[in-house]
Amino acid sequence: MNITGYIQQTLELPEKSISATLQLLAEDCTIPFISRYRKDRTGNLDETQIEQIEKLSRQFMEITRRRESILKSVEEQGGLTPEFTQRIQQSFDLQELEDLYLPFKKRKKTRADAAREKGLEPLARIIMSQKSTGLMPTVSRYLNDRVPSEEEALQGARDIIAEWINENMYVRKNLRRMFQRKATIISKAVKARKEEEEARKFSQYFEWEESLNRTPSHRLLAMLRAEAEGFVKTNISIDKAEALESIEKAVIRSDNDSSEQIVLAIRDSYKRLLEPAISNETLQEAKEKADRKAIEIFSENLTQLLLAPPLGGKRILAIDPGFRSGCKVVCLDEKGDLLHNETLYPHAPQNESGMAMKKIRSMVNAYAIQAISIGNGTASRETEFFIKKIAFDKPLQVFVVSEAGASVYSASKIARDEFPQYDVTVRGAVSIGRRLADPLAELVKIDPKSIGVGQYQHDVDQSELKKELDTTVMKCVNAVGINLNTASKALLSYVSGIGEKMAENIVNYRTENGAFENRKQLKKVPRLGEKAFQQAAAFVRIHHAENPLDNSSVHPEAYGIVEKMAGDLGLKTDQLIANKEKIALIRPEQYITGDIGILTIQDILKELEKPGLDPRKAARVFEFDPHVKKITDLRPGMVLPGIVNNITAFGCFVDLGIKESGLVHISQLKDGFVADVNEVVKMHQHVQVKVTEVDEARKRIQLSMIL
């Protein structure tokens, strides 16, 4: 089977589409570029399908490398046969490959190895043949100085047979199926640590038992975390009698004294070799599945967070609120550059609200502020109420934004490079303001794991998580496009074909030579070659460029086609852009070339209608209930406005404007069954919720969206 056939087994896509995608990936084309600008070659595959092809191609290469490694190892051991080679080459299953390789694996000396050294393998073969009716006379022939008794001879033979049973592929496959279908996960408290304060959050797992294949990802990860922290012990098991019976059916062919020895060997093999290995394998598979689910949820949440509505290029006054340490206030211009900063003390213990009001009014007027952004941390509600008491000369929109990760950013190298002369408090306040203007541009500077969405992100496979989140950020950045003349190094690094080093070169070039006037200038950036230009050019925008197409998602390779379209209508390019009546007259099939097909032409026409359209919605002001300031203000039955601030497999968390977020369990999202939380809610969605339960001691709030 070749790589295309391997991928087709899973995806059932046309061979031509798979081959074209693999070719483009081999040419170092990025997934955003392929999905957007090579639709005609791939047959209109979307980003998800291209990602799947890329993942499966990596799997295929991993299997190929493992097969080669196994064959080389077995050849070095002198055990390579044509039959073994054929079985290895025909297998495309990593587990099956490992089963085939198991007898040849280098390992510590086993009980079976010791028995072989004593010359007991022929006895084991006689017993395993199950033909001998009088076994003891045969056994006595194997007695010597190293094997003084019949029982020791039989024990050694059983050790060898137990190893053979362990290496039997049919037995292992059968047991795997049983574990996958019927395994139970059992969790019990570690008595010595049960009473600790930290153990309380895992109390439901002190006596827990359920079918493993029905255990949701979040519960499995919670149990494994409880075990990792030493509060519980977990165990995976199946019915032992049923397992032994299945092995006996596979191995025993007669009923004599040999079969009695084999039964003993089966029990030993299961207890000592098979059960620990297969149960561990099964748990690992379940953990990988749970990881994938958690990573998928995290990725979906991150996508929604990054594509949150931006306010746009407005002058913003941002406040990082606080009580004793005061409120750090900064003023930002339309580009997000820092104009002014100072610290005010409107709250207790200083209570300098009068002075703070005057200063904020003065800043709003002096810097022509158009909106106010308040962080949602400590003193957020009090600061919001304080701001709304101020009589400004003109109406101002007031937004409360998430602070998650702002402290991480403020202490990072990126923040130090941006604001070397300011401390972490100023940097944090700037981040709060910039998040309102453009969440995507600001949040790409922070490690996604610090943004505070998802579940058990520190418990899942970290390399897989990083890979998936990097891909997610790249997809979001390229879906929106970036302003080449204002984008930070962090934002530029996620543009298709650029990367961290090239982003630095672009910023340095921009600093030394001034703003880019057109996309072609990118080629003047050191080390940015033709390939990188091809991948990146259409994802960057240049506002007020001489060629208006430089501020659109039309790829430079298609500029000639747009110019021909305009010319055929007796227009200049800028006269065609956003001219719906004239665009409607264009017949796409007339402009197909050898490189650019009908799908790309149709995309170009859509873009010409609304060039540079931001796919994100506009930011909306939201107001929490003014009577709810802390958890003690909540009462069951209250209906409150809230904002979804995290989504998990078991429900969503809602910000009510207080320190603690409330949980809407998946069963309380709406009437009827809900398979996926994302079907009902999205990150940052404005919702109405009913308080159903308040546990002040544990600081837990239960909510319902069924009003």
XYZ file of C-alpha atoms in Angstrom:
707
model
C 0.000 0.000 0.000
C 1.327 3.446 -0.886
C 0.795 6.622 1.115
C -2.227 7.721 -0.947
C -3.964 4.379 -0.403
C -3.219 4.539 3.324
C -4.802 8.003 3.581
C -7.797 6.967 1.454
C -8.589 4.176 3.923
C -9.422 6.827 6.527
C -10.611 9.850 4.563
C -12.274 8.435 1.439
C -11.165 11.441 -0.607
C -10.336 11.311 -4.340
C -6.836 10.006 -5.028
C -6.152 13.072 -7.183
C -6.969 15.442 -4.297
C -4.756 13.533 -1.852
C -1.832 13.333 -4.300
C -2.063 17.044 -5.127
C -2.170 17.973 -1.425
C 0.828 15.761 -0.610
C 2.744 17.348 -3.486
C 1.950 20.865 -2.245
C 2.951 19.940 1.320
C 6.196 18.478 -0.018
C 6.819 21.844 -1.699
C 6.615 23.479 1.778
C 3.263 25.114 1.108
C 1.346 25.963 4.275
C -2.134 24.661 5.039
C -3.751 28.161 4.947
C -2.133 28.826 1.551
C -3.180 25.468 0.078
C -6.782 25.711 1.278
C -7.192 29.311 0.075
C -5.126 29.570 -3.103
C -4.786 26.027 -4.460
C -8.449 24.926 -4.407
C -8.385 23.957 -8.060
C -5.465 21.580 -7.531
C -6.860 19.939 -4.392
C -10.483 19.737 -5.535
C -11.617 22.386 -3.017
C -10.359 20.623 0.128
C -10.800 22.684 3.277
C -8.230 23.313 6.029
C -9.495 20.428 8.169
C -9.186 17.884 5.341
C -5.698 19.137 4.461
C -4.695 18.902 8.128
C -5.975 15.312 8.230
C -3.974 14.435 5.118
C -0.880 15.976 6.669
C -1.373 14.047 9.949
C -1.989 10.749 8.167
C 1.068 11.255 5.970
C 3.127 11.697 9.153
C 1.575 8.510 10.551
C 2.445 6.636 7.356
C 6.056 7.821 7.533
C 6.227 6.833 11.212
C 4.965 3.324 10.361
C 7.441 3.074 7.466
C 10.353 4.092 9.700
C 9.273 1.637 12.404
C 9.032 -1.227 9.910
C 12.534 -0.489 8.629
C 13.862 -0.293 12.188
C 12.272 -3.642 13.147
C 13.580 -5.438 10.054
C 17.083 -4.088 10.653
C 17.041 -5.130 14.324
C 15.769 -8.649 13.599
C 18.328 -9.060 10.795
C 21.135 -8.060 13.176
C 19.881 -10.745 15.587
C 19.985 -13.319 12.773
C 16.257 -14.031 12.998
C 15.057 -12.522 9.711
C 13.033 -14.872 7.502
C 11.090 -14.216 4.268
C 7.830 -14.939 6.129
C 8.624 -12.449 8.912
C 9.698 -9.803 6.372
C 6.443 -10.243 4.460
C 4.311 -9.946 7.608
C 6.134 -6.765 8.652
C 5.860 -5.192 5.189
C 2.151 -5.971 4.953
C 1.310 -4.404 8.315
C 0.202 -0.774 8.609
C -0.697 -0.977 12.292
C 1.890 0.140 14.851
C 0.427 -2.113 17.540
C 0.570 -5.141 15.269
C 4.166 -4.299 14.334
C 5.107 -4.193 18.018
C 3.386 -7.553 18.601
C 5.352 -9.096 15.722
C 8.569 -7.634 17.080
C 7.898 -8.632 20.712
C 9.869 -11.949 20.627
C 12.938 -10.093 19.312
C 12.864 -7.112 21.657
C 15.990 -6.649 23.714
C 15.019 -6.834 27.363
C 16.312 -7.755 30.787
C 16.886 -11.452 31.419
C 13.507 -13.124 31.978
C 12.456 -16.269 33.809
C 11.988 -17.894 30.390
C 15.574 -16.969 29.425
C 16.852 -18.600 32.636
C 14.836 -21.749 31.863
C 16.242 -21.889 28.321
C 19.779 -21.670 29.716
C 18.955 -24.748 31.772
C 17.996 -26.592 28.576
C 14.256 -26.721 29.263
C 12.955 -25.332 25.938
C 12.602 -28.824 24.344
C 10.462 -29.883 27.345
C 8.326 -26.778 26.888
C 7.821 -27.704 23.211
C 6.778 -31.244 24.125
C 4.233 -29.927 26.646
C 2.980 -27.309 24.176
C 2.467 -29.981 21.494
C -0.115 -31.510 23.902
C 0.534 -35.017 22.537
C 2.253 -36.577 25.542
C -0.015 -38.697 27.760
C 2.623 -39.734 30.289
C 4.472 -36.529 31.023
C 6.546 -37.331 34.146
C 8.913 -39.891 32.527
C 9.661 -37.260 29.874
C 10.256 -34.612 32.519
C 12.741 -36.799 34.400
C 15.027 -36.824 31.346
C 15.651 -33.086 31.871
C 16.909 -33.349 35.438
C 20.547 -32.388 36.113
C 22.662 -30.369 38.544
C 20.898 -27.150 37.536
C 17.420 -28.744 37.492
C 17.328 -31.021 40.572
C 13.578 -31.839 40.631
C 10.611 -32.535 38.346
C 8.736 -29.539 39.793
C 11.615 -27.191 38.912
C 11.745 -28.658 35.400
C 7.995 -28.145 34.978
C 8.221 -24.639 36.430
C 10.954 -23.694 33.937
C 8.946 -25.168 31.053
C 5.870 -23.234 32.202
C 7.928 -20.011 32.315
C 8.854 -20.531 28.651
C 5.253 -21.391 27.698
C 3.978 -18.311 29.575
C 6.287 -16.169 27.466
C 5.108 -17.837 24.244
C 1.495 -17.187 25.225
C 2.374 -13.566 25.964
C 3.902 -13.270 22.478
C 0.943 -14.946 20.746
C -0.561 -12.276 18.443
C -3.997 -13.885 18.400
C -4.138 -13.982 22.209
C -3.003 -10.358 22.508
C -5.528 -9.125 19.915
C -8.332 -11.032 21.629
C -7.458 -9.616 25.031
C -7.157 -6.111 23.602
C -10.673 -6.345 22.216
C -11.958 -7.545 25.599
C -10.241 -4.676 27.429
C -11.486 -2.132 24.896
C -15.087 -3.359 25.165
C -15.359 -4.493 28.772
C -12.653 -2.846 30.888
C -13.678 -1.168 34.132
C -11.761 1.717 35.663
C -11.671 1.642 39.463
C -10.480 4.531 41.602
C -9.875 4.286 45.366
C -8.628 6.840 47.872
C -5.133 6.661 49.310
C -6.102 6.549 52.992
C -3.007 8.349 54.203
C -3.887 11.442 52.129
C -7.684 11.260 52.065
C -8.237 13.882 54.756
C -5.935 16.536 53.275
C -7.551 19.833 52.223
C -6.313 19.458 48.633
C -7.941 16.021 48.411
C -11.463 17.449 48.706
C -11.687 18.412 45.050
C -11.162 14.747 44.121
C -13.535 13.302 46.737
C -15.948 11.846 44.165
C -13.160 9.515 42.994
C -12.415 8.057 46.454
C -14.766 5.158 45.660
C -15.437 5.190 41.926
C -16.046 2.482 39.356
C -17.367 2.685 35.786
C -16.961 1.239 32.300
C -13.807 2.697 30.760
C -15.244 3.100 27.269
C -18.095 5.188 28.714
C -15.874 7.402 30.845
C -15.940 10.954 29.422
C -12.581 12.561 28.724
C -12.798 15.146 31.508
C -13.545 12.471 34.144
C -10.682 10.223 33.058
C -8.251 13.151 33.086
C -9.531 14.176 36.543
C -8.940 10.647 37.914
C -5.462 10.505 36.415
C -4.627 13.905 37.871
C -5.870 12.742 41.291
C -3.602 9.702 40.967
C -0.622 11.793 39.819
C -1.056 14.012 42.886
C -1.152 10.957 45.148
C -4.765 11.123 46.374
C -6.144 8.001 44.653
C -5.017 4.767 43.013
C -6.604 3.733 39.726
C -6.844 0.297 38.197
C -8.057 -1.042 34.838
C -9.427 -4.578 34.804
C -11.724 -7.052 33.076
C -13.341 -10.254 34.341
C -10.364 -12.528 35.030
C -12.268 -15.806 34.528
C -13.525 -14.655 31.131
C -10.030 -13.567 30.094
C -8.470 -16.897 31.128
C -11.209 -18.824 29.355
C -10.585 -16.934 26.095
C -6.838 -17.712 26.287
C -7.486 -21.388 27.063
C -9.789 -21.666 24.035
C -7.042 -20.204 21.852
C -4.209 -22.371 23.219
C -5.470 -25.683 24.640
C -6.315 -28.401 22.109
C -6.457 -31.562 24.280
C -7.284 -32.759 27.780
C -4.278 -34.493 29.351
C -1.482 -33.873 31.844
C 0.224 -31.489 29.354
C -2.883 -29.312 29.233
C -2.835 -29.096 33.051
C 0.633 -27.543 32.830
C -0.504 -25.182 30.077
C -3.452 -24.000 32.203
C -0.971 -23.126 34.972
C 1.234 -21.320 32.425
C -1.779 -19.385 31.094
C -2.671 -18.148 34.586
C 0.910 -17.099 35.200
C 1.203 -15.436 31.780
C -2.000 -13.486 32.293
C -1.152 -12.314 35.819
C 2.527 -11.541 35.270
C 2.771 -10.513 31.607
C -0.448 -10.053 29.644
C -2.766 -8.331 32.101
C -0.264 -5.626 33.227
C 0.804 -4.903 29.622
C -2.651 -4.871 27.995
C -4.327 -2.954 30.839
C -1.565 -0.347 30.695
C -1.914 -0.198 26.894
C -5.693 0.213 27.195
C -5.376 2.994 29.757
C -2.794 4.715 27.567
C -5.144 4.520 24.568
C -8.005 5.916 26.654
C -5.712 8.712 27.888
C -4.685 9.541 24.292
C -8.350 9.659 23.282
C -9.148 11.914 26.252
C -6.161 14.104 25.360
C -7.425 14.475 21.792
C -10.862 15.499 23.053
C -9.433 18.010 25.535
C -7.084 19.440 22.893
C -9.973 19.682 20.427
C -12.053 21.631 22.986
C -9.095 23.888 23.817
C -8.494 24.538 20.109
C -12.158 25.396 19.496
C -12.225 27.743 22.513
C -8.994 29.404 21.414
C -10.365 29.918 17.893
C -13.439 31.641 19.273
C -11.326 33.741 21.639
C -8.880 34.855 18.930
C -11.699 35.701 16.542
C -13.592 37.682 19.185
C -15.070 40.974 17.916
C -12.497 43.803 17.723
C -13.365 47.421 18.458
C -10.923 48.513 15.768
C -8.640 51.513 15.492
C -10.010 53.694 18.293
C -8.329 55.758 20.990
C -8.716 53.743 24.178
C -8.309 54.466 27.875
C -7.478 51.135 29.553
C -7.642 50.385 33.264
C -6.048 47.527 35.168
C -8.179 47.824 38.338
C -7.048 47.309 41.913
C -7.816 48.351 45.500
C -4.773 48.949 47.706
C -2.302 49.132 44.798
C -4.594 51.454 42.828
C -5.842 51.399 39.253
C -3.182 51.560 36.543
C -4.554 53.786 33.754
C -3.072 54.072 30.238
C -4.119 56.004 27.128
C -3.550 54.414 23.712
C -3.800 55.899 20.225
C -5.522 54.296 17.207
C -2.483 52.074 16.574
C -2.307 50.895 20.183
C 0.764 53.004 20.966
C 1.112 54.223 24.554
C 0.456 57.958 24.972
C 0.197 58.326 28.752
C 0.069 56.322 31.985
C -0.543 56.967 35.679
C -1.945 55.290 38.789
C -5.199 56.431 40.434
C -6.746 55.430 43.787
C -10.549 55.726 43.550
C -11.244 52.808 45.932
C -10.534 51.914 49.557
C -8.309 52.338 51.454
C -7.291 55.659 49.786
C -10.784 56.572 48.460
C -9.487 59.383 46.233
C -12.490 59.099 43.909
C -12.966 62.847 43.356
C -9.384 63.362 42.220
C -9.524 60.183 40.093
C -12.709 61.397 38.334
C -11.091 64.733 37.450
C -7.962 63.066 36.115
C -9.878 60.548 33.992
C -12.064 63.306 32.519
C -8.922 65.293 31.764
C -7.240 62.294 30.062
C -10.355 61.514 28.014
C -10.395 65.083 26.691
C -6.636 65.509 26.273
C -6.164 62.280 24.304
C -9.524 62.283 22.462
C -10.466 58.936 24.010
C -13.273 57.060 22.223
C -13.725 53.964 24.443
C -12.765 52.637 27.884
C -11.474 49.108 28.535
C -11.529 47.693 32.088
C -9.840 44.434 33.106
C -12.141 41.876 34.741
C -9.904 41.066 37.732
C -9.926 42.377 41.298
C -11.979 45.602 41.742
C -13.354 45.316 38.193
C -17.026 45.851 39.070
C -16.241 48.686 41.464
C -14.130 50.371 38.782
C -16.878 49.927 36.184
C -19.447 51.556 38.524
C -16.980 54.359 39.299
C -16.356 55.082 35.577
C -20.093 55.159 34.821
C -20.589 57.883 37.447
C -18.266 60.252 35.569
C -20.017 62.935 33.486
C -17.998 62.900 30.275
C -18.421 65.628 27.661
C -19.459 63.008 25.103
C -20.847 59.442 25.388
C -18.157 56.763 25.781
C -18.508 53.020 25.361
C -17.269 51.125 28.419
C -16.114 47.508 27.981
C -15.005 44.909 30.517
C -12.396 42.583 28.975
C -10.752 39.380 30.156
C -7.419 39.793 31.924
C -6.493 36.122 31.467
C -2.816 35.894 30.579
C -2.187 39.665 30.860
C 0.235 39.134 33.748
C 2.062 36.463 31.729
C 2.390 38.866 28.802
C 3.509 41.789 31.006
C 6.476 39.799 32.334
C 7.404 38.252 28.959
C 10.309 39.090 26.656
C 7.830 40.352 24.049
C 6.461 42.911 26.540
C 9.970 43.893 27.703
C 11.017 44.455 24.088
C 7.884 46.543 23.402
C 8.079 48.627 26.597
C 11.613 48.402 28.029
C 11.189 51.632 30.032
C 7.922 50.599 31.753
C 7.133 48.133 34.540
C 4.779 45.124 34.430
C 1.766 47.128 35.658
C 1.899 49.514 32.687
C 2.431 46.648 30.228
C -0.540 44.763 31.702
C -2.824 47.788 31.341
C -1.687 48.314 27.740
C -2.549 44.673 27.002
C -6.064 45.180 28.449
C -6.582 48.141 26.103
C -5.165 46.436 23.042
C -7.319 43.344 23.650
C -10.373 45.507 23.151
C -9.020 47.065 19.949
C -7.864 43.770 18.398
C -8.009 40.566 20.501
C -6.202 38.513 17.846
C -3.230 40.870 17.525
C -2.753 40.994 21.308
C -3.487 37.403 22.329
C -0.964 35.903 19.864
C 1.738 37.324 22.155
C 0.700 34.984 24.973
C 1.223 31.244 25.341
C -2.291 29.897 24.614
C -2.131 27.738 27.758
C -2.054 30.942 29.837
C -5.217 32.383 28.302
C -7.437 30.391 30.657
C -9.670 28.364 28.360
C -10.113 24.602 27.989
C -9.794 21.793 30.515
C -6.830 19.870 31.957
C -4.454 21.505 29.478
C -1.484 20.766 31.732
C -2.356 17.048 31.888
C -2.546 16.292 28.159
C 0.301 15.458 25.759
C 2.161 18.779 25.706
C 3.812 18.372 22.299
C 0.460 17.504 20.657
C -1.198 20.410 22.469
C 1.455 22.894 21.305
C 1.284 21.626 17.730
C -2.519 21.916 17.636
C -2.623 25.343 19.275
C 0.087 26.726 16.978
C -1.954 25.470 14.016
C -5.082 27.072 15.479
C -3.390 30.458 15.927
C -1.981 30.286 12.388
C -5.450 29.493 10.971
C -7.003 32.446 12.808
C -4.292 34.937 11.835
C -4.456 33.960 8.165
C -8.260 33.865 8.124
C -8.328 37.518 9.207
C -5.181 38.818 7.462
C -2.837 41.357 9.034
C -1.798 44.952 8.496
C 1.810 44.670 7.322
C 2.709 48.127 8.605
C 1.362 47.781 12.161
C 1.595 44.049 12.938
C 3.888 43.039 15.791
C 6.639 40.466 15.379
C 4.482 37.951 17.290
C 1.557 38.444 14.892
C 3.742 38.372 11.779
C 5.365 35.109 12.875
C 2.042 33.281 12.395
C 1.515 34.515 8.834
C 1.733 31.723 6.261
C 5.339 31.146 5.162
C 6.957 33.672 7.521
C 7.879 32.291 10.960
C 9.671 33.909 13.881
C 13.027 34.796 12.288
C 11.500 36.218 9.109
C 9.012 38.223 11.202
C 11.958 39.823 12.995
C 13.563 40.659 9.645
C 10.310 42.287 8.447
C 10.023 44.435 11.589
C 13.699 45.469 11.299
C 13.240 46.349 7.622
C 10.106 48.377 8.466
C 11.986 50.226 11.230
C 14.914 51.084 8.955
C 13.001 51.877 5.730
C 9.594 53.083 6.887
C 6.177 51.691 6.032
C 5.720 49.201 3.195
C 4.137 50.875 0.169
C 3.272 47.660 -1.686
C 3.426 43.883 -1.308
C 6.357 43.563 -3.736
C 8.542 45.366 -1.210
C 8.410 42.227 0.936
C 10.936 40.714 -1.489
C 13.468 43.299 -0.329
C 13.381 41.929 3.224
C 16.614 39.980 3.878
C 16.212 36.203 3.423
C 12.574 36.499 2.306
C 12.707 34.573 -0.963
C 10.238 33.847 -3.734
C 8.733 30.853 -1.902
C 8.065 32.771 1.316
C 6.602 35.651 -0.715
C 4.259 33.262 -2.540
C 3.022 31.798 0.773
C 2.708 35.087 2.671
C 1.811 37.885 0.236
C -1.969 37.442 0.094
C -2.328 37.243 3.884
C -0.815 40.684 4.529
C -2.651 43.938 3.858
C -1.270 47.371 3.014
C -3.793 50.103 3.684
C -3.839 52.998 1.192
C -1.453 51.170 -1.146
C -1.018 52.430 -4.713
C -2.507 49.161 -5.968
C -5.822 48.664 -4.098
C -5.467 44.873 -4.481
C -2.614 45.062 -1.942
C -5.324 45.669 0.679
C -7.317 42.574 -0.300
C -6.986 38.801 -0.121
C -6.418 38.553 -3.894
C -3.044 36.859 -4.442
C -0.466 38.881 -6.433
C -0.252 35.956 -8.889
C -3.853 36.802 -9.887
C -3.474 40.582 -10.230
C -3.179 40.235 -14.006
C -6.528 38.443 -14.158
C -8.257 41.219 -12.153
C -6.682 43.858 -14.407
C -7.962 41.966 -17.477
C -11.466 41.757 -15.942
C -11.435 45.525 -15.353
C -10.019 46.249 -18.811
C -12.654 44.099 -20.522
C -15.299 46.256 -18.811
C -13.528 49.485 -19.781
C -12.546 50.179 -16.175
C -9.426 50.637 -14.109
C -8.801 48.144 -11.305
C -9.845 50.557 -8.542
C -13.109 51.248 -10.387
C -13.969 47.546 -10.409
C -13.383 46.975 -6.692
C -16.636 47.024 -4.667
C -18.590 47.725 -7.869
C -21.221 44.987 -7.520
C -23.072 45.864 -10.715
C -19.974 45.550 -12.895
C -18.676 42.473 -11.039
C -22.028 40.744 -11.735
C -21.336 41.116 -15.497
C -18.117 39.087 -15.294
C -18.253 35.498 -16.580
C -15.733 33.544 -14.454
C -15.071 30.804 -17.037
C -13.588 33.382 -19.443
C -10.644 34.012 -17.099
C -9.503 30.458 -16.358
C -5.789 29.921 -17.044
C -3.476 26.933 -16.790
C -2.658 27.835 -13.182
C -5.861 29.477 -11.963
C -9.149 27.578 -12.196
C -12.818 28.340 -11.721
C -12.812 27.952 -7.894
C -10.077 30.549 -7.483
C -11.786 32.908 -9.950
C -15.022 32.669 -7.946
C -13.096 33.500 -4.745
C -11.529 36.525 -6.466
C -14.960 37.844 -7.482
C -16.266 37.468 -3.897
C -13.256 39.359 -2.597
C -13.667 42.137 -5.177
C -17.218 42.719 -3.927
C -16.050 43.302 -0.324
C -12.264 43.722 -0.350
C -10.396 43.183 2.929
C -13.601 42.356 4.808
C -12.816 41.338 8.398
C -14.634 38.041 9.104
C -15.033 39.025 12.762
C -18.147 40.744 14.112
C -18.041 44.183 15.723
C -17.516 44.508 19.494
C -20.678 44.968 21.597
C -21.022 46.588 25.003
C -22.248 44.259 27.765
C -23.553 45.112 31.226
C -23.634 42.764 34.242
C -26.382 42.984 36.844
C -25.449 46.052 38.953
C -26.838 44.435 42.137
C -24.480 41.440 41.992
C -20.949 42.252 43.130
C -19.886 39.114 45.035
C -20.938 35.499 45.541
C -22.920 36.342 48.695
C -25.260 38.488 46.553
C -26.462 35.416 44.646
C -29.710 33.593 45.439
C -31.216 30.503 43.766
C -33.830 31.536 41.209
C -32.125 34.790 40.174
C -31.935 35.322 36.386
C -28.783 37.196 35.403
C -26.886 38.300 32.288
C -23.499 36.637 31.783
C -20.686 36.002 29.314
C -19.446 32.501 28.419
C -15.760 32.503 29.399
C -14.853 28.824 29.091
C -16.251 25.748 27.358
C -15.556 22.160 28.440
C -16.868 18.727 27.504
C -19.271 18.793 30.466
C -20.685 22.310 30.120
C -19.691 25.962 30.032
C -18.562 28.506 32.593
C -20.253 31.888 32.694
C -18.818 35.164 34.014
C -21.457 36.935 36.133
C -19.269 39.941 36.893
C -17.938 38.510 40.175
C -14.725 36.694 41.035
C -16.225 33.191 40.661
C -17.622 31.922 37.352
C -20.740 29.735 37.409
C -21.110 26.356 35.697
C -23.928 25.543 33.300
C -23.825 21.747 33.122
C -24.367 20.273 29.651
C -27.763 18.978 30.837
C -28.813 22.552 31.673
C -27.896 24.210 28.371
C -31.306 23.640 26.802
C -34.265 21.272 26.848
C -33.428 17.906 25.303
C -30.179 16.028 24.714
C -27.004 17.984 23.895
C -24.145 16.010 22.337
C -21.676 18.897 22.033
C -21.590 22.052 24.167
C -20.410 24.076 21.149
C -23.707 23.344 19.431
C -25.420 25.627 21.975
C -22.876 28.222 23.134
C -19.716 29.944 21.919
C -16.916 31.733 23.734
C -17.811 35.319 24.742
C -21.482 34.714 23.946
C -23.862 36.920 25.919
C -26.357 34.665 27.751
C -29.150 34.772 30.322
C -28.746 32.247 33.145
C -30.699 31.196 36.203
C -28.899 30.556 39.513
C -29.828 27.048 40.719
C -27.340 26.487 43.553
C -24.735 28.522 45.464
C -22.051 26.832 47.589
C -20.276 29.746 49.286
C -17.865 27.509 51.237
C -16.532 25.810 48.087
C -17.108 28.950 45.967
C -19.164 26.990 43.425
C -22.141 28.339 41.480
C -24.522 26.119 39.525
C -26.447 27.766 36.692
C -29.067 26.837 34.109
C -29.897 28.284 30.697
C -33.301 26.594 30.822
C -35.252 29.582 32.149
